[in-house]
Amino acid sequence: MRILSLLLALAVIAGCSGTGRNESAETAAAVSNKASSQSPAPQASAAEASADVTGGLPEVSSEISEKYSGFVHMDAVQLNGQIYEVYYWNTGEFTYTQFAIVKDGEVVFDSKPAGITIEGGYIWSKEDDLWAEALVQNNRSTFVFGLMDNRPESAFIVVEETDGVMQVTVNDNYSVRFEDTDQDGNEDLLASPFYGQSPLGPALIAVYELQGTQYVPDITRTKQYAEEQLRLSEQEYKNNPSDRTFESLLDAYLILEQRHVALTRFNEFYEWADQRAGDGGYVDEYYGLLKNGGTPEYISGWMNKLQPLRTAK
């Protein structure tokens, strides 16, 4: 795709009645343009660009200009050395209800003909003016869209380039993120159906692997991840004892279905917090909750009940 100079790019976007913002892209480099029918003239601020986009903004795609109109925002990001543009339209009461991904001047994914219905989308980063998270994971260009469709819980769409084609790999009422959980240099998808609640109602986070074009649960790695979170939570509580870090530690035990093990360790938990049994402190409070409340029903056998993430609702 042809890269225009800053001046010429602003003229192109002005023709679409938009406002633009230039951010650097790739690990931290991104270019973002925002169209607004309320602004008669473009406004732009240039930030340091990556080597491949130095000195300019991407051209507004001719295919977009010819076949689409009225987009309310455009992200442009550099992934694997290529510029991707993401255009957004809104026919609802929230931020956006349709998006299209453009690569090399051609639309490679459009949510509407793909049959995706969106009540409303979240803005991923207001600071960077990016509406979707864009990343390269396992050498695949990937876009993550957070939705309002399952409020107050999460709903996400993941579109990634598999076998040279942009495809939906997640379209489900789950919170998702990518993280290198085992430090092997490859990103893993973590997903949870809800945020959890307080006290002692942990979110159940599972590790998934891509099989074909669908993410399926990896129970072995999910257990390993939960065990690592228990180790980290214990260290955090020991170093920085508080009701918050203590609840995180107990949640980690519950996720591993080790409530009975946690109950045997309260002498240490009191000591680390410089509290004593019966003094009415937060360790006392959580001891009562854990001893009398038992394990939340939804936790029982949860790892073995995990299902593949949906690619269509």
PDB file of N, CA, C and O in Angstrom, residues 89-131:
ATOM      1  N   TRP A  89     -17.682   1.751  11.775  1.00  0.00           N
ATOM      2  CA  TRP A  89     -18.939   2.447  11.509  1.00  0.00           C
ATOM      3  C   TRP A  89     -19.860   2.251  12.702  1.00  0.00           C
ATOM      4  O   TRP A  89     -19.727   1.289  13.457  1.00  0.00           O
ATOM      5  N   ASN A  90     -20.806   3.178  12.850  1.00  0.00           N
ATOM      6  CA  ASN A  90     -21.707   3.107  13.996  1.00  0.00           C
ATOM      7  C   ASN A  90     -23.131   3.425  13.576  1.00  0.00           C
ATOM      8  O   ASN A  90     -23.414   4.504  13.059  1.00  0.00           O
ATOM      9  N   THR A  91     -24.018   2.478  13.786  1.00  0.00           N
ATOM     10  CA  THR A  91     -25.442   2.711  13.542  1.00  0.00           C
ATOM     11  C   THR A  91     -26.243   2.507  14.824  1.00  0.00           C
ATOM     12  O   THR A  91     -27.464   2.381  14.775  1.00  0.00           O
ATOM     13  N   GLY A  92     -25.548   2.461  15.965  1.00  0.00           N
ATOM     14  CA  GLY A  92     -26.216   2.253  17.244  1.00  0.00           C
ATOM     15  C   GLY A  92     -25.932   3.393  18.193  1.00  0.00           C
ATOM     16  O   GLY A  92     -25.523   4.484  17.791  1.00  0.00           O
ATOM     17  N   GLU A  93     -26.122   3.136  19.476  1.00  0.00           N
ATOM     18  CA  GLU A  93     -25.970   4.192  20.487  1.00  0.00           C
ATOM     19  C   GLU A  93     -24.625   4.145  21.195  1.00  0.00           C
ATOM     20  O   GLU A  93     -24.348   4.977  22.043  1.00  0.00           O
ATOM     21  N   PHE A  94     -23.779   3.156  20.839  1.00  0.00           N
ATOM     22  CA  PHE A  94     -22.470   3.054  21.483  1.00  0.00           C
ATOM     23  C   PHE A  94     -21.369   3.462  20.500  1.00  0.00           C
ATOM     24  O   PHE A  94     -21.613   4.209  19.575  1.00  0.00           O
ATOM     25  N   THR A  95     -20.159   2.936  20.675  1.00  0.00           N
ATOM     26  CA  THR A  95     -19.022   3.449  19.920  1.00  0.00           C
ATOM     27  C   THR A  95     -19.005   2.984  18.472  1.00  0.00           C
ATOM     28  O   THR A  95     -18.818   3.777  17.554  1.00  0.00           O
ATOM     29  N   TYR A  96     -19.163   1.679  18.231  1.00  0.00           N
ATOM     30  CA  TYR A  96     -19.202   1.182  16.861  1.00  0.00           C
ATOM     31  C   TYR A  96     -20.011  -0.099  16.786  1.00  0.00           C
ATOM     32  O   TYR A  96     -20.162  -0.828  17.769  1.00  0.00           O
ATOM     33  N   THR A  97     -20.543  -0.364  15.595  1.00  0.00           N
ATOM     34  CA  THR A  97     -21.356  -1.560  15.373  1.00  0.00           C
ATOM     35  C   THR A  97     -20.865  -2.379  14.182  1.00  0.00           C
ATOM     36  O   THR A  97     -21.429  -3.432  13.894  1.00  0.00           O
ATOM     37  N   GLN A  98     -19.843  -1.895  13.490  1.00  0.00           N
ATOM     38  CA  GLN A  98     -19.279  -2.625  12.346  1.00  0.00           C
ATOM     39  C   GLN A  98     -17.821  -2.218  12.204  1.00  0.00           C
ATOM     40  O   GLN A  98     -17.438  -1.082  12.513  1.00  0.00           O
ATOM     41  N   PHE A  99     -16.987  -3.157  11.740  1.00  0.00           N
ATOM     42  CA  PHE A  99     -15.595  -2.826  11.467  1.00  0.00           C
ATOM     43  C   PHE A  99     -15.127  -3.588  10.242  1.00  0.00           C
ATOM     44  O   PHE A  99     -15.688  -4.627   9.872  1.00  0.00           O
ATOM     45  N   ALA A 100     -14.109  -3.041   9.601  1.00  0.00           N
ATOM     46  CA  ALA A 100     -13.489  -3.696   8.450  1.00  0.00           C
ATOM     47  C   ALA A 100     -11.984  -3.542   8.563  1.00  0.00           C
ATOM     48  O   ALA A 100     -11.477  -2.496   8.980  1.00  0.00           O
ATOM     49  N   ILE A 101     -11.265  -4.593   8.196  1.00  0.00           N
ATOM     50  CA  ILE A 101      -9.801  -4.592   8.237  1.00  0.00           C
ATOM     51  C   ILE A 101      -9.281  -4.537   6.811  1.00  0.00           C
ATOM     52  O   ILE A 101      -9.725  -5.301   5.945  1.00  0.00           O
ATOM     53  N   VAL A 102      -8.362  -3.622   6.564  1.00  0.00           N
ATOM     54  CA  VAL A 102      -7.802  -3.390   5.230  1.00  0.00           C
ATOM     55  C   VAL A 102      -6.311  -3.680   5.274  1.00  0.00           C
ATOM     56  O   VAL A 102      -5.605  -3.241   6.182  1.00  0.00           O
ATOM     57  N   LYS A 103      -5.834  -4.409   4.277  1.00  0.00           N
ATOM     58  CA  LYS A 103      -4.416  -4.708   4.144  1.00  0.00           C
ATOM     59  C   LYS A 103      -4.014  -4.448   2.703  1.00  0.00           C
ATOM     60  O   LYS A 103      -4.673  -4.918   1.773  1.00  0.00           O
ATOM     61  N   ASP A 104      -2.934  -3.685   2.514  1.00  0.00           N
ATOM     62  CA  ASP A 104      -2.465  -3.353   1.167  1.00  0.00           C
ATOM     63  C   ASP A 104      -3.573  -2.754   0.309  1.00  0.00           C
ATOM     64  O   ASP A 104      -3.688  -3.034  -0.889  1.00  0.00           O
ATOM     65  N   GLY A 105      -4.406  -1.929   0.931  1.00  0.00           N
ATOM     66  CA  GLY A 105      -5.438  -1.227   0.179  1.00  0.00           C
ATOM     67  C   GLY A 105      -6.670  -2.041  -0.137  1.00  0.00           C
ATOM     68  O   GLY A 105      -7.588  -1.541  -0.787  1.00  0.00           O
ATOM     69  N   GLU A 106      -6.746  -3.288   0.326  1.00  0.00           N
ATOM     70  CA  GLU A 106      -7.901  -4.131   0.047  1.00  0.00           C
ATOM     71  C   GLU A 106      -8.538  -4.602   1.349  1.00  0.00           C
ATOM     72  O   GLU A 106      -7.851  -4.906   2.318  1.00  0.00           O
ATOM     73  N   VAL A 107      -9.866  -4.671   1.351  1.00  0.00           N
ATOM     74  CA  VAL A 107     -10.570  -5.168   2.526  1.00  0.00           C
ATOM     75  C   VAL A 107     -10.331  -6.675   2.649  1.00  0.00           C
ATOM     76  O   VAL A 107     -10.652  -7.433   1.737  1.00  0.00           O
ATOM     77  N   VAL A 108      -9.768  -7.080   3.771  1.00  0.00           N
ATOM     78  CA  VAL A 108      -9.514  -8.501   3.995  1.00  0.00           C
ATOM     79  C   VAL A 108     -10.463  -9.098   5.025  1.00  0.00           C
ATOM     80  O   VAL A 108     -10.520 -10.320   5.197  1.00  0.00           O
ATOM     81  N   PHE A 109     -11.216  -8.236   5.706  1.00  0.00           N
ATOM     82  CA  PHE A 109     -12.247  -8.733   6.617  1.00  0.00           C
ATOM     83  C   PHE A 109     -13.253  -7.625   6.856  1.00  0.00           C
ATOM     84  O   PHE A 109     -12.891  -6.483   7.099  1.00  0.00           O
ATOM     85  N   ASP A 110     -14.535  -7.979   6.803  1.00  0.00           N
ATOM     86  CA  ASP A 110     -15.618  -7.037   7.071  1.00  0.00           C
ATOM     87  C   ASP A 110     -16.619  -7.742   7.980  1.00  0.00           C
ATOM     88  O   ASP A 110     -17.128  -8.814   7.642  1.00  0.00           O
ATOM     89  N   SER A 111     -16.884  -7.156   9.135  1.00  0.00           N
ATOM     90  CA  SER A 111     -17.747  -7.815  10.112  1.00  0.00           C
ATOM     91  C   SER A 111     -19.170  -8.008   9.619  1.00  0.00           C
ATOM     92  O   SER A 111     -19.833  -8.985   9.981  1.00  0.00           O
ATOM     93  N   LYS A 112     -19.660  -7.099   8.776  1.00  0.00           N
ATOM     94  CA  LYS A 112     -21.060  -7.195   8.349  1.00  0.00           C
ATOM     95  C   LYS A 112     -21.317  -8.397   7.445  1.00  0.00           C
ATOM     96  O   LYS A 112     -22.170  -9.233   7.764  1.00  0.00           O
ATOM     97  N   PRO A 113     -20.614  -8.546   6.300  1.00  0.00           N
ATOM     98  CA  PRO A 113     -20.851  -9.740   5.483  1.00  0.00           C
ATOM     99  C   PRO A 113     -20.420 -11.025   6.179  1.00  0.00           C
ATOM    100  O   PRO A 113     -20.876 -12.118   5.815  1.00  0.00           O
ATOM    101  N   ALA A 114     -19.552 -10.906   7.217  1.00  0.00           N
ATOM    102  CA  ALA A 114     -19.163 -12.093   7.977  1.00  0.00           C
ATOM    103  C   ALA A 114     -20.267 -12.538   8.928  1.00  0.00           C
ATOM    104  O   ALA A 114     -20.147 -13.584   9.575  1.00  0.00           O
ATOM    105  N   GLY A 115     -21.338 -11.753   8.999  1.00  0.00           N
ATOM    106  CA  GLY A 115     -22.481 -12.121   9.828  1.00  0.00           C
ATOM    107  C   GLY A 115     -22.337 -11.762  11.289  1.00  0.00           C
ATOM    108  O   GLY A 115     -23.095 -12.270  12.129  1.00  0.00           O
ATOM    109  N   ILE A 116     -21.413 -10.867  11.607  1.00  0.00           N
ATOM    110  CA  ILE A 116     -21.198 -10.478  13.003  1.00  0.00           C
ATOM    111  C   ILE A 116     -22.100  -9.302  13.354  1.00  0.00           C
ATOM    112  O   ILE A 116     -22.066  -8.260  12.696  1.00  0.00           O
ATOM    113  N   THR A 117     -22.908  -9.490  14.371  1.00  0.00           N
ATOM    114  CA  THR A 117     -23.785  -8.421  14.862  1.00  0.00           C
ATOM    115  C   THR A 117     -23.212  -7.888  16.165  1.00  0.00           C
ATOM    116  O   THR A 117     -22.948  -8.665  17.096  1.00  0.00           O
ATOM    117  N   ILE A 118     -23.021  -6.596  16.225  1.00  0.00           N
ATOM    118  CA  ILE A 118     -22.387  -5.964  17.379  1.00  0.00           C
ATOM    119  C   ILE A 118     -23.337  -4.928  17.971  1.00  0.00           C
ATOM    120  O   ILE A 118     -23.808  -4.033  17.266  1.00  0.00           O
ATOM    121  N   GLU A 119     -23.619  -5.065  19.261  1.00  0.00           N
ATOM    122  CA  GLU A 119     -24.420  -4.036  19.931  1.00  0.00           C
ATOM    123  C   GLU A 119     -23.600  -2.764  20.112  1.00  0.00           C
ATOM    124  O   GLU A 119     -24.087  -1.665  19.933  1.00  0.00           O
ATOM    125  N   GLY A 120     -22.358  -2.943  20.479  1.00  0.00           N
ATOM    126  CA  GLY A 120     -21.476  -1.796  20.664  1.00  0.00           C
ATOM    127  C   GLY A 120     -20.093  -2.254  21.050  1.00  0.00           C
ATOM    128  O   GLY A 120     -19.926  -3.270  21.719  1.00  0.00           O
ATOM    129  N   GLY A 121     -19.077  -1.505  20.615  1.00  0.00           N
ATOM    130  CA  GLY A 121     -17.702  -1.876  20.895  1.00  0.00           C
ATOM    131  C   GLY A 121     -17.033  -0.922  21.862  1.00  0.00           C
ATOM    132  O   GLY A 121     -17.377   0.266  21.927  1.00  0.00           O
ATOM    133  N   TYR A 122     -16.102  -1.452  22.645  1.00  0.00           N
ATOM    134  CA  TYR A 122     -15.284  -0.635  23.540  1.00  0.00           C
ATOM    135  C   TYR A 122     -14.096  -0.046  22.794  1.00  0.00           C
ATOM    136  O   TYR A 122     -13.615  -0.617  21.817  1.00  0.00           O
ATOM    137  N   ILE A 123     -13.584   1.074  23.286  1.00  0.00           N
ATOM    138  CA  ILE A 123     -12.316   1.620  22.812  1.00  0.00           C
ATOM    139  C   ILE A 123     -11.204   0.972  23.619  1.00  0.00           C
ATOM    140  O   ILE A 123     -11.175   1.067  24.847  1.00  0.00           O
ATOM    141  N   TRP A 124     -10.279   0.312  22.934  1.00  0.00           N
ATOM    142  CA  TRP A 124      -9.226  -0.421  23.632  1.00  0.00           C
ATOM    143  C   TRP A 124      -8.277   0.521  24.358  1.00  0.00           C
ATOM    144  O   TRP A 124      -7.917   0.285  25.510  1.00  0.00           O
ATOM    145  N   SER A 125      -7.834   1.596  23.706  1.00  0.00           N
ATOM    146  CA  SER A 125      -6.895   2.523  24.333  1.00  0.00           C
ATOM    147  C   SER A 125      -7.270   3.959  23.967  1.00  0.00           C
ATOM    148  O   SER A 125      -7.019   4.403  22.847  1.00  0.00           O
ATOM    149  N   LYS A 126      -7.879   4.657  24.903  1.00  0.00           N
ATOM    150  CA  LYS A 126      -8.198   6.061  24.664  1.00  0.00           C
ATOM    151  C   LYS A 126      -6.926   6.905  24.580  1.00  0.00           C
ATOM    152  O   LYS A 126      -6.867   7.871  23.815  1.00  0.00           O
ATOM    153  N   GLU A 127      -5.931   6.534  25.358  1.00  0.00           N
ATOM    154  CA  GLU A 127      -4.672   7.284  25.358  1.00  0.00           C
ATOM    155  C   GLU A 127      -4.020   7.269  23.984  1.00  0.00           C
ATOM    156  O   GLU A 127      -3.529   8.295  23.502  1.00  0.00           O
ATOM    157  N   ASP A 128      -3.992   6.099  23.340  1.00  0.00           N
ATOM    158  CA  ASP A 128      -3.387   5.977  22.022  1.00  0.00           C
ATOM    159  C   ASP A 128      -4.396   6.164  20.889  1.00  0.00           C
ATOM    160  O   ASP A 128      -4.020   6.103  19.718  1.00  0.00           O
ATOM    161  N   ASP A 129      -5.671   6.369  21.249  1.00  0.00           N
ATOM    162  CA  ASP A 129      -6.732   6.553  20.262  1.00  0.00           C
ATOM    163  C   ASP A 129      -6.853   5.336  19.344  1.00  0.00           C
ATOM    164  O   ASP A 129      -7.069   5.456  18.141  1.00  0.00           O
ATOM    165  N   LEU A 130      -6.704   4.158  19.915  1.00  0.00           N
ATOM    166  CA  LEU A 130      -6.860   2.904  19.177  1.00  0.00           C
ATOM    167  C   LEU A 130      -8.097   2.188  19.689  1.00  0.00           C
ATOM    168  O   LEU A 130      -8.269   2.001  20.887  1.00  0.00           O
ATOM    169  N   TRP A 131      -8.943   1.744  18.780  1.00  0.00           N
ATOM    170  CA  TRP A 131     -10.210   1.137  19.175  1.00  0.00           C
ATOM    171  C   TRP A 131     -10.115  -0.380  19.294  1.00  0.00           C
ATOM    172  O   TRP A 131     -10.998  -1.003  19.873  1.00  0.00           O
TER     173      TRP A 131
END
